[in-house]
Short mmCIF file of C-alpha atoms and ligand atoms in Angstrom, two decimals:
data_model
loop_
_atom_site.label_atom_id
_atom_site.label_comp_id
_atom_site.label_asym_id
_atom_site.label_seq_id
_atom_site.Cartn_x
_atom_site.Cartn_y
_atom_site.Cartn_z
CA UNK A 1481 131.80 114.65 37.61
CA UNK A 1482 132.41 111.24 36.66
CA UNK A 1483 136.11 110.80 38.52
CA UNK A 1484 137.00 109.99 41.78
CA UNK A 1485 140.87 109.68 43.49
CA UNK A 1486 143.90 112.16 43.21
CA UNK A 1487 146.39 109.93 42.05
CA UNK A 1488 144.88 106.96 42.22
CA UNK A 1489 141.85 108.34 40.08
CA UNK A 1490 139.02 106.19 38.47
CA UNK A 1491 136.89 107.65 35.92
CA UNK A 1492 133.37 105.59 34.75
CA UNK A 1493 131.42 105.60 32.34
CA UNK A 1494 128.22 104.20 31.06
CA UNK A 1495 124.36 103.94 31.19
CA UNK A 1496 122.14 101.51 32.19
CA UNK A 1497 121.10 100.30 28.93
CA UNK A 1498 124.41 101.28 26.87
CA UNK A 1499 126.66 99.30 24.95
CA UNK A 1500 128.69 98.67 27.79
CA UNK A 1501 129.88 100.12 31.08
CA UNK A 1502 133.40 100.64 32.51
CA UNK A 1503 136.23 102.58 33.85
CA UNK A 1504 139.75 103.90 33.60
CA UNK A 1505 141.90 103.85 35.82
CA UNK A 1506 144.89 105.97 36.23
CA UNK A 1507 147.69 105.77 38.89
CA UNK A 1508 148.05 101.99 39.57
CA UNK A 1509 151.25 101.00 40.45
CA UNK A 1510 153.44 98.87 37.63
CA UNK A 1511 154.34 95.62 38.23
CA UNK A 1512 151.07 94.47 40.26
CA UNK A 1513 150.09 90.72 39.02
CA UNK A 1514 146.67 91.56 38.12
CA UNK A 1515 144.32 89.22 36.35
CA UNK A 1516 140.56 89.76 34.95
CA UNK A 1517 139.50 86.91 37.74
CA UNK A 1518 141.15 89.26 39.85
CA UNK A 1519 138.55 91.43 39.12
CA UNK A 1520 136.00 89.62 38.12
CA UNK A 1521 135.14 88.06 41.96
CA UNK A 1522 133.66 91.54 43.26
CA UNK A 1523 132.28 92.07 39.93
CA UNK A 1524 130.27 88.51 40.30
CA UNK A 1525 129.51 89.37 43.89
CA UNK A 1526 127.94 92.88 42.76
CA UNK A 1527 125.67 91.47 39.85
CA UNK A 1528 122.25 91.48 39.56
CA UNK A 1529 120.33 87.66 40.15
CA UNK A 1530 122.27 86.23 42.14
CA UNK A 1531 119.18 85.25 44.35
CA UNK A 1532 115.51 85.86 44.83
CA UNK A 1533 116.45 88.76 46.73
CA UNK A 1534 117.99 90.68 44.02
CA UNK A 1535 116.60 92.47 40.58
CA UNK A 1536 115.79 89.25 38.02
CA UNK A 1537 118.00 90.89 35.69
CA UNK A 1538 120.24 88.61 34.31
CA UNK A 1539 123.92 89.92 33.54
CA UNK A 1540 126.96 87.58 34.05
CA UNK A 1541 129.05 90.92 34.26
CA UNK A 1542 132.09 89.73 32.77
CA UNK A 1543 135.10 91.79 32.92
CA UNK A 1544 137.05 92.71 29.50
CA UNK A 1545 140.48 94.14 30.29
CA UNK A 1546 141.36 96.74 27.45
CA UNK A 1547 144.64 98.40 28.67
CA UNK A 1548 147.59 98.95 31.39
CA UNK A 1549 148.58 95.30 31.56
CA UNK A 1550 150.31 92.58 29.65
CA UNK A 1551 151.39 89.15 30.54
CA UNK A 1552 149.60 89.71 33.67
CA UNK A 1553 151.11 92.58 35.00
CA UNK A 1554 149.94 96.01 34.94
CA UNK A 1555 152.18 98.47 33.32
CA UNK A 1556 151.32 101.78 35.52
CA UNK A 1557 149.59 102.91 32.40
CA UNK A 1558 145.98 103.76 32.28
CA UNK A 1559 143.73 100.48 33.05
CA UNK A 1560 140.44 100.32 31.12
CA UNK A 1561 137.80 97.41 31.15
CA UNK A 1562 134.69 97.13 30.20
CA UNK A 1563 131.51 95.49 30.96
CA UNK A 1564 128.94 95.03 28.53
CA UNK A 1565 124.94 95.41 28.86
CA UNK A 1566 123.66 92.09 27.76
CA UNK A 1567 120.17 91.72 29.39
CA UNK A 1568 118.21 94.93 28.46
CA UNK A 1569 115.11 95.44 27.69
CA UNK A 1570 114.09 98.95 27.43
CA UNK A 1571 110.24 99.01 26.70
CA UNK A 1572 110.13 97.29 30.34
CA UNK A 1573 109.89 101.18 31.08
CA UNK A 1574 107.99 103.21 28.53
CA UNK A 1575 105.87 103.97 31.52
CA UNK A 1576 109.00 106.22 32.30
CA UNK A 1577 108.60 108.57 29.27
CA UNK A 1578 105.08 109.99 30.71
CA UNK A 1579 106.33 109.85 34.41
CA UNK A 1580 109.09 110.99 36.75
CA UNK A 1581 109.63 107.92 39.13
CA UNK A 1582 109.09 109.34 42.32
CA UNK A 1583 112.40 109.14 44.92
CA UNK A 1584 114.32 108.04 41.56
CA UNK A 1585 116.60 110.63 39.67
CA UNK A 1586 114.43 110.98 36.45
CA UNK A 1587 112.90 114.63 37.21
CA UNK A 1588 116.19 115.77 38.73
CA UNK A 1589 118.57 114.54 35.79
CA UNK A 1590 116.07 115.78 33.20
CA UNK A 1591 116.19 119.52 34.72
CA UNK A 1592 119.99 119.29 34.67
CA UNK A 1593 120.58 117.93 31.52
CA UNK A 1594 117.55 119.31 29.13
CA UNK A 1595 117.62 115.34 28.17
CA UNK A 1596 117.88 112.24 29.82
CA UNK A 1597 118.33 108.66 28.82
CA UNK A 1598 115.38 107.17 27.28
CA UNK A 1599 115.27 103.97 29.67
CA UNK A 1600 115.89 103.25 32.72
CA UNK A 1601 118.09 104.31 35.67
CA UNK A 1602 120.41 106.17 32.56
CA UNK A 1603 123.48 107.25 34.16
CA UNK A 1604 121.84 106.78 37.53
CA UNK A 1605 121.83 103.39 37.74
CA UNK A 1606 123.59 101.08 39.58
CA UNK A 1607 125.33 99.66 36.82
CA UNK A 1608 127.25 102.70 37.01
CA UNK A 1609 128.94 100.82 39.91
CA UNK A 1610 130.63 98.25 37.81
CA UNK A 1611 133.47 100.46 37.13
CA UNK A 1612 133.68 101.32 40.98
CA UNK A 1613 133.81 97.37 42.00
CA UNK A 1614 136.29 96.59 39.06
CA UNK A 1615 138.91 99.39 40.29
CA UNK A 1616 138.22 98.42 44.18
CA UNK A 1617 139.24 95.17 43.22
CA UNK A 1618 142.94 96.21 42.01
CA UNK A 1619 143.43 98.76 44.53
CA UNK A 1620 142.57 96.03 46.81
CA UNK A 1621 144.72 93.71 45.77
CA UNK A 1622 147.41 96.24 45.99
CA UNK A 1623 146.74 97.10 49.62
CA UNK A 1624 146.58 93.37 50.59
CA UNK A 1625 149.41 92.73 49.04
CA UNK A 1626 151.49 95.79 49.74
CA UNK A 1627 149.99 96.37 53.20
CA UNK A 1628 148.08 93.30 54.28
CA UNK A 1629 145.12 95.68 54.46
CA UNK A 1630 141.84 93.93 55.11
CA UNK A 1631 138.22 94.96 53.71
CA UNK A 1632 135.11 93.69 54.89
CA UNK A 1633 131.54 94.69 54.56
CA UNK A 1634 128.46 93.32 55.51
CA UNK A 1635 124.62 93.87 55.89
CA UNK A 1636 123.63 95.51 59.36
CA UNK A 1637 120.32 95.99 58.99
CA UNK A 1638 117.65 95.45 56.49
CA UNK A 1639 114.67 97.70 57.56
CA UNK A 1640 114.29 97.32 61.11
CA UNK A 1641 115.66 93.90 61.27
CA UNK A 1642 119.38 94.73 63.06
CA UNK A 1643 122.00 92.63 64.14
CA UNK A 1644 121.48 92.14 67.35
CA UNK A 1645 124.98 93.02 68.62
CA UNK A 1646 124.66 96.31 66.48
CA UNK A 1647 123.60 99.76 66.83
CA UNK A 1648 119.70 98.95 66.94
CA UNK A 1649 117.45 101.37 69.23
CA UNK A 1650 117.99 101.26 72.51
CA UNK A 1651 116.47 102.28 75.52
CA UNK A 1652 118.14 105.17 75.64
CA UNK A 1653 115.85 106.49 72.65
CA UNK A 1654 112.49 105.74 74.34
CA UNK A 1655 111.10 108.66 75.85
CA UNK A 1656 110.99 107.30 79.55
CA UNK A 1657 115.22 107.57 78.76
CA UNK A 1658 117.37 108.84 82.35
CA UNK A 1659 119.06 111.93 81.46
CA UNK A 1660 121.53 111.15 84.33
CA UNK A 1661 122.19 107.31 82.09
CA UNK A 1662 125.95 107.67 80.74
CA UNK A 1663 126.29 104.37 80.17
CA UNK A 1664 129.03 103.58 77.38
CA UNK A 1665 128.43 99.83 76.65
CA UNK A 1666 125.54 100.70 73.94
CA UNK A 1667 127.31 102.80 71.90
CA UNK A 1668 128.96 99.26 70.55
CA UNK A 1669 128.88 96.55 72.13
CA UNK A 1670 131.63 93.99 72.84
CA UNK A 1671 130.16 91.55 70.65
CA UNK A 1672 129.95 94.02 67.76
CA UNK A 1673 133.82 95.01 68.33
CA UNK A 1674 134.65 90.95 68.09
CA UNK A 1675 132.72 90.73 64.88
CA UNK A 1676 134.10 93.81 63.53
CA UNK A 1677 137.99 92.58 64.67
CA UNK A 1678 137.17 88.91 62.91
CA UNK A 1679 134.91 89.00 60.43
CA UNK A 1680 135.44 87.42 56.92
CA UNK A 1681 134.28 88.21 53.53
CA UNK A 1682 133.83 84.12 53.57
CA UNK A 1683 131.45 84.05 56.16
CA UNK A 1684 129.82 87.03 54.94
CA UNK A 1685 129.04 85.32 51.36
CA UNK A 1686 127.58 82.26 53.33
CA UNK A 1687 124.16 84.21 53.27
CA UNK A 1688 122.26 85.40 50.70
CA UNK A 1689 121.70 88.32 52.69
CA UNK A 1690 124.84 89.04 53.96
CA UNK A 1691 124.54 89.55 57.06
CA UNK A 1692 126.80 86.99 58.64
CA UNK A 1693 124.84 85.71 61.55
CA UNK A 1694 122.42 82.87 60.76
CA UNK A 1695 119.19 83.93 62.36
CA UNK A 1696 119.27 87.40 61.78
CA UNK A 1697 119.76 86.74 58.15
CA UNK A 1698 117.03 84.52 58.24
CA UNK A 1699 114.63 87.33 59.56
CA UNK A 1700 116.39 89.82 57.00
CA UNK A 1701 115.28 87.00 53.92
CA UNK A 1702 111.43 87.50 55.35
CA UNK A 1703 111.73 91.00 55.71
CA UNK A 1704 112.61 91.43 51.60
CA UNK A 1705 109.98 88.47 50.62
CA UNK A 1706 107.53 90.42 52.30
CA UNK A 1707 108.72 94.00 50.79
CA UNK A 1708 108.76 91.89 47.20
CA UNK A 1709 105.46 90.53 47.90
CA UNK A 1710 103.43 93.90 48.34
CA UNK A 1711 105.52 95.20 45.53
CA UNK A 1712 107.30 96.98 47.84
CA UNK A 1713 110.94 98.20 48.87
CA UNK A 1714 112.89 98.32 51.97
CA UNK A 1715 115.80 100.07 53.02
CA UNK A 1716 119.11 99.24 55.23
CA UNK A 1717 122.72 99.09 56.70
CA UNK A 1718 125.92 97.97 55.41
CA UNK A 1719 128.82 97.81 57.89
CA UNK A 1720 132.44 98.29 56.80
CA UNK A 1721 135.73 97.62 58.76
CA UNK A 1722 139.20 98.24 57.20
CA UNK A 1723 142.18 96.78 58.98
CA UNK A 1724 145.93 96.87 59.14
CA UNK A 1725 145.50 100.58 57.36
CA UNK A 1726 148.91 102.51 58.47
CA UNK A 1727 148.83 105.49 60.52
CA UNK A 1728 149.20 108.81 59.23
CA UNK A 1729 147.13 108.73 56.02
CA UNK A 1730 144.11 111.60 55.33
CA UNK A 1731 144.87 115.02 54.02
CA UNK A 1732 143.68 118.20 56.65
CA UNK A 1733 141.62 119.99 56.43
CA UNK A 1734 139.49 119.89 53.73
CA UNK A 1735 140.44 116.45 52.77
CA UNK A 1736 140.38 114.37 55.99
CA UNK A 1737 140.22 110.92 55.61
CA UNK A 1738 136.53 110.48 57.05
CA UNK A 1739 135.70 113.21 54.93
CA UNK A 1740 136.85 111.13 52.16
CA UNK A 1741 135.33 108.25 53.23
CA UNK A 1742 131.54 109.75 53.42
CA UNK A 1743 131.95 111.12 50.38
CA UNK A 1744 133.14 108.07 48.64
CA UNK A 1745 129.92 106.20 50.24
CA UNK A 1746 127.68 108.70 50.12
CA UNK A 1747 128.42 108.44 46.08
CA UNK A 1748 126.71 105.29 45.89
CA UNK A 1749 123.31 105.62 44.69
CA UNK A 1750 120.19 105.24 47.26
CA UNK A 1751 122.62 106.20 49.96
CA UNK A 1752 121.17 108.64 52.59
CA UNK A 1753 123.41 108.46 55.74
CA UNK A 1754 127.19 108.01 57.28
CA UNK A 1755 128.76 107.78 60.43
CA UNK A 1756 132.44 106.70 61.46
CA UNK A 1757 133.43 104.92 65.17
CA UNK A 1758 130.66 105.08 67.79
CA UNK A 1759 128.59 107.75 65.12
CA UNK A 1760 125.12 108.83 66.66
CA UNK A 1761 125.46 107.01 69.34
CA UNK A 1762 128.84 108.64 70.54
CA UNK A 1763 126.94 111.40 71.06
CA UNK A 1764 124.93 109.83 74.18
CA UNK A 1765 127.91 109.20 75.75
CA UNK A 1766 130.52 111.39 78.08
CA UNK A 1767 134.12 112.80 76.89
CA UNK A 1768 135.40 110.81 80.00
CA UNK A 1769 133.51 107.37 78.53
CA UNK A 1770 134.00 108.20 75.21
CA UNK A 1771 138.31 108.85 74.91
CA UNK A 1772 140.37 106.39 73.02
CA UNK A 1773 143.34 105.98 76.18
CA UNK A 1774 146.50 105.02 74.45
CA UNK A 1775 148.71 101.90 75.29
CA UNK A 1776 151.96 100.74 74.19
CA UNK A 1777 151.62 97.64 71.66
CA UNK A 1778 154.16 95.20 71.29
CA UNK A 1779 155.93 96.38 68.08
CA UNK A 1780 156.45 99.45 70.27
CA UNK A 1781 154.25 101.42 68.65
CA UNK A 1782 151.15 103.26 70.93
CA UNK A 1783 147.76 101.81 70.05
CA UNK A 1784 144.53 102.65 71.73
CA UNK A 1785 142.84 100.40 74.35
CA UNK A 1786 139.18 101.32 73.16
CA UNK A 1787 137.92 102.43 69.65
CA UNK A 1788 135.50 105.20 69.65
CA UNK A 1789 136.94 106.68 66.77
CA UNK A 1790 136.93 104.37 64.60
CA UNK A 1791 140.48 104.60 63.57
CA UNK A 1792 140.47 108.25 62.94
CA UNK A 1793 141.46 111.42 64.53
CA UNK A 1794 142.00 114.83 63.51
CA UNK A 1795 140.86 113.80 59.89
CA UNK A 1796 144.54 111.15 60.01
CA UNK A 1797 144.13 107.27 60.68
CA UNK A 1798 146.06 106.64 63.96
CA UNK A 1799 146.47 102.48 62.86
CA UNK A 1800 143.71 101.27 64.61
CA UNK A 1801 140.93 99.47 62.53
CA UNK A 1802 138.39 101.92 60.38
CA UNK A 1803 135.12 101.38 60.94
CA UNK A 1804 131.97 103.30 59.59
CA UNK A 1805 127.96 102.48 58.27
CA UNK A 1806 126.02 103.30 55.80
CA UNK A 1807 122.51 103.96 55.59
CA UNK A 1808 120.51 102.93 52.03
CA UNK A 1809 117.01 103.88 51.15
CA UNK A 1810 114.12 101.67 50.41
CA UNK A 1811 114.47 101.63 46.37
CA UNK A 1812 112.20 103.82 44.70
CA UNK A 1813 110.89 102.03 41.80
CA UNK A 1814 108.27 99.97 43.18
CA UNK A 1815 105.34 98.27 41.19
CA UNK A 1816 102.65 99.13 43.57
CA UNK A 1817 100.89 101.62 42.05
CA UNK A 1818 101.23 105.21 43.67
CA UNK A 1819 99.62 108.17 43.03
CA UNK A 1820 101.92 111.27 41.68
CA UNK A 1821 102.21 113.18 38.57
CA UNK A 1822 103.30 113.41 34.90
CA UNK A 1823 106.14 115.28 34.07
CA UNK A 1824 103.63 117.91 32.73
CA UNK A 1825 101.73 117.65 35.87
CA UNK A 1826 99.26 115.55 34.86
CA UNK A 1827 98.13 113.65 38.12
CA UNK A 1828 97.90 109.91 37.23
CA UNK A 1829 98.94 106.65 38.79
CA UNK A 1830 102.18 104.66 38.07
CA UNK A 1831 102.99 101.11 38.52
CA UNK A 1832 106.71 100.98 37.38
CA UNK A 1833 107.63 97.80 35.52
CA UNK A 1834 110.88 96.77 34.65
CA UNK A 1835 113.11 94.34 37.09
CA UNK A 1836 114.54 95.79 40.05
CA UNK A 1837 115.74 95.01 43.99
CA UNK A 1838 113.49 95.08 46.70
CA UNK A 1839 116.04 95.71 48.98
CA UNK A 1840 119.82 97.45 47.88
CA UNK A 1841 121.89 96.24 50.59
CA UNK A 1842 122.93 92.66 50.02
CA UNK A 1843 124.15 94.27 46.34
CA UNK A 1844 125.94 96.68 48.02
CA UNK A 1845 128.24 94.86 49.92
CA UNK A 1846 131.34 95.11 47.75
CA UNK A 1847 130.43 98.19 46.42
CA UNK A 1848 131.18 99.75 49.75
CA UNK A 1849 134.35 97.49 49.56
CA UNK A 1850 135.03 98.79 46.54
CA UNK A 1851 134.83 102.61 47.20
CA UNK A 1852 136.38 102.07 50.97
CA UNK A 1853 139.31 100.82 48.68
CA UNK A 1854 139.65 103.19 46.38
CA UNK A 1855 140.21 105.78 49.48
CA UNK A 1856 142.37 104.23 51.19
CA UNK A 1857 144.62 103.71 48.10
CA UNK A 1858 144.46 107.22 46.96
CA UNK A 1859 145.41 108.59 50.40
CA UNK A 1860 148.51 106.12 50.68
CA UNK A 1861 150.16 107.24 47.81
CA UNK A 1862 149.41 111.15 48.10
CA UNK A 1863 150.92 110.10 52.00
CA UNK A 1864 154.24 107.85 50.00
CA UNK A 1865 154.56 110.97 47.53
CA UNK A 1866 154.94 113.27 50.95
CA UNK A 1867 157.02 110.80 52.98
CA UNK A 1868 159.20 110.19 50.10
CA UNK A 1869 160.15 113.77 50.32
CA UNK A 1870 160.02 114.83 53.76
CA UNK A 1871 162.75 115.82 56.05
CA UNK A 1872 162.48 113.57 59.52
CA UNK A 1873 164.98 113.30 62.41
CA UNK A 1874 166.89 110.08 62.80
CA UNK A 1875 164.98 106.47 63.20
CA UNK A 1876 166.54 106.86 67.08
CA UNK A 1877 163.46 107.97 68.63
CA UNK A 1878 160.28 109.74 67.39
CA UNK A 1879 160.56 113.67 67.52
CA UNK A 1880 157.84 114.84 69.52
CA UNK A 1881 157.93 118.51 68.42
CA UNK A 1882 159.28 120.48 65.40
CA UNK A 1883 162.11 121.71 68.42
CA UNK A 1884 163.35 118.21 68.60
CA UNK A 1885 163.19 117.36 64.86
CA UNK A 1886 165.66 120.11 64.84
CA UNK A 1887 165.88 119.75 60.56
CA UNK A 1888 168.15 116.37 60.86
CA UNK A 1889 167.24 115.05 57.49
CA UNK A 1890 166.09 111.43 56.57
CA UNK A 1891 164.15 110.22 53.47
CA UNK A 1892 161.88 106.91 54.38
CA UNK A 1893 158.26 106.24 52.86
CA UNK A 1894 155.21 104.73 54.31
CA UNK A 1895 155.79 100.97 55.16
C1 FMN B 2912 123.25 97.80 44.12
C2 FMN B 2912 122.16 98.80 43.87
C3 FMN B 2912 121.02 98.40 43.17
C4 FMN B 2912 119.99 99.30 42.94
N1 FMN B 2912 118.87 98.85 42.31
C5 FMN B 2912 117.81 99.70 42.17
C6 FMN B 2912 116.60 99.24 41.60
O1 FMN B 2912 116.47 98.08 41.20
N2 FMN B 2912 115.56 100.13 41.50
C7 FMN B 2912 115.67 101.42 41.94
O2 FMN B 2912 114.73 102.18 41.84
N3 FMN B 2912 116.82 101.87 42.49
C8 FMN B 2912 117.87 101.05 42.61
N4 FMN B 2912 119.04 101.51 43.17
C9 FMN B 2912 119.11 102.92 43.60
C10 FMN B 2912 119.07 103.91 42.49
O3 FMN B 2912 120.15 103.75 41.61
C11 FMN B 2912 119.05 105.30 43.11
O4 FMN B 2912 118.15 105.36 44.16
C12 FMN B 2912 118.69 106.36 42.13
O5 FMN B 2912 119.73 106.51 41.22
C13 FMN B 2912 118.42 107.71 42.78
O6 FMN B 2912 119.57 108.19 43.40
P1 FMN B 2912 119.65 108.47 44.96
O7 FMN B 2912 118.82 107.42 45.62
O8 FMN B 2912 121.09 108.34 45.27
O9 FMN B 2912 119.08 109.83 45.19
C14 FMN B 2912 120.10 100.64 43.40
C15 FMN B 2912 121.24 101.04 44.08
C16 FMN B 2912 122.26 100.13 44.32
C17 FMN B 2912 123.48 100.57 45.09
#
């Protein structure tokens, strides 16, 4: 369906070449200060044309607040907003009414639906994501605020240009590997954990690409040229760290917070992969290597010396820094001509037109923000709602079993 979120829920709406696209929101929290600039910075960082490495289509993207907030302050009524289509131009893809685009969602909506929009991505589309990025952007604002929590994404990879401190193949995957190897250190390196402790949406938005490190960028810029070129695609990786998120958020079993979290990203169109902490790679790697020891921090509190886990265990963040990746797919519309087939089977050749990126990723920066958001705001307040009615023992001491809560009764909620 068209909503995500329990109580925090976001419903969108739209096509690609509607009137408009947008969402509701329902569950904010009154009295937030929110603004449409508020908003409207992830929306601007989303758009398409922002550079020669994105779709020429030209939409400013501005945000029109319709609901849930006056004088600047939202009203914990349903938010709506609205963005509207300016720069369409349908017959760009009247090529589309004789053929499925292959890899694209044409042939698959059409058999669901009986009918599909007549242009376009239709539903599809990544416009679609505007009413994702606008709701990210006031959950956001209520976790920094509320929580100083901390979202960054960035570009790993863009096709087999990595960053070099990332996951990118090691030796271990050549076939001349040492099964006896149990080496830990390329499951993340240390470099990788500094960026991912540090990194700033700031000096992610100093490259077109956004993949904050100069010359990898660089390579990542020739890498799209060269897909744009051939009239061509190319596929890649967007890293995402959350910080400061409390511990004890995530619903077992069904609803564990990395299961959240992969289905939230694995929403956004052309994604085809997930993995949370060391991922894959983990997997190379012994128990004995591969544990999380604990440590006391200085607020008291026990923290964990390493991070394999990516700030997650048993489905419940344990307060040390989320981190996870996302794989996207080449795009499929491409204007090199490739042979396939009519919808009535006709075998022909199709050489899409229309304007559209060579390469996902640097677009999908905040739209990973933006969904990474709206989890970690939904799970906070179904984890406030509990904690606001839950029995506890006194503040003296954490109870370590239900024997030692022992039913002494305290009300607190998540700080
Ligand atoms: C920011 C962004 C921009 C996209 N731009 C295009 C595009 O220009 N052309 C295209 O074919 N697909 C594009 N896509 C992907 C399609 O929307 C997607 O591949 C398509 O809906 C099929 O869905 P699926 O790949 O999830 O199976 C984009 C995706 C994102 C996240």
């Amino acid at each position: 369906m068209s909503s995500f979120g329990t109580l925090f829920r976001v419903t969108t709406y739209g096509e690609s070449h509607c009137a408009s696209v947008g969402a509701i929101i329902d569950g904010c929290p009154p009295g937030l200060a929110l603004s449409a600039q508020d908003v409207q910075s992830q929306l601007s960082r989303r758009r398409p044309g922002q550079s020669n490495l994105t779709t020429p289509r030209d939409e400013k993207d501005l945000v029109h607040l319709q609901s849930g907030i006056e004088h600047g302050v939202t009203l914990g009524t349903p938010i709506g907003l609205l963005v509207k289509n300016e720069d369409q131009r349908p017959k760009d893809y009247s090529e589309t009414d004789l053929y499925p685009r292959p890899s694209h969602a044409d042939y698959t909506y059409l058999q669901k639906y009986g009918v599909k929009a007549s242009s376009g991505g239709g539903r599809s589309s990544a416009r679609e994501t505007i009413g994702r990025v606008a709701a990210g952007a006031i959950a956001e604002k209520y976790l920094r605020q509320a929580h100083g929590i901390q979202i960054v994404a960035f570009v790993s990879s863009v096709g087999k240009v990595h960053l070099p401190s990332s996951r990118a193949p090691s030796a271990s995957t050549a076939s001349n590997v040492d099964e006896e190897d149990d080496e830990a250190e390329d499951a993340l390196s240390p470099e990788f954990r500094a960026l991912l402790e540090k990194v700033t949406r700031e000096e992610v938005d100093r490259f077109p690409t956004r993949c904050p490190h100069p010359e990898t960028s660089d390579r990542m810029i020739k890498r799209i040229i060269r897909a744009k070129e051939a009239n061509d695609s190319i596929g890649g990786t967007v890293t995402c760290v959350i910080r400061n998120v409390p511990p004890g958020l995530g619903e077992p079993v069904f609803d564990k917070f990395e299961a959240k979290l992969a289905h939230a990203m694995l929403s956004i169109p052309a994604t085809k992969a997930f993995e949370i902490g060391s991922g894959f790679r983990g997997t190379e790697v012994p128990g004995s290597k591969h544990n999380d020891p604990y440590v006391r921090r200085e607020n008291g509190n026990l923290g964990t010396t390493t991070n394999w886990s990516g700030g997650v265990q048993g489905g419940i963040t344990n307060g040390e820094d989320i981190y996870f990746r996302i794989g996207f797919k080449s795009p499929a519309t491409i204007s090199q001509e490739q042979e396939t087939a009519q919808y009535d089977g006709t075998p022909g050749t199709l050489a899409a037109r229309g304007r559209h990126d060579p390469c996902v990723v640097p677009r999908a920066v905040p739209i990973v923000e933006a969904m990474a958001a709206l989890v970690v705001m939904d799970e906070l307040l179904i984890q406030n709602a509990r904690r606001s009615c839950q029995l506890t023992a006194s503040t003296q001491g954490y109870p370590t079993s239900a024997r030692e809560h022992n039913g002494r009764m305290q009300i607190h909620s998540v700080k």
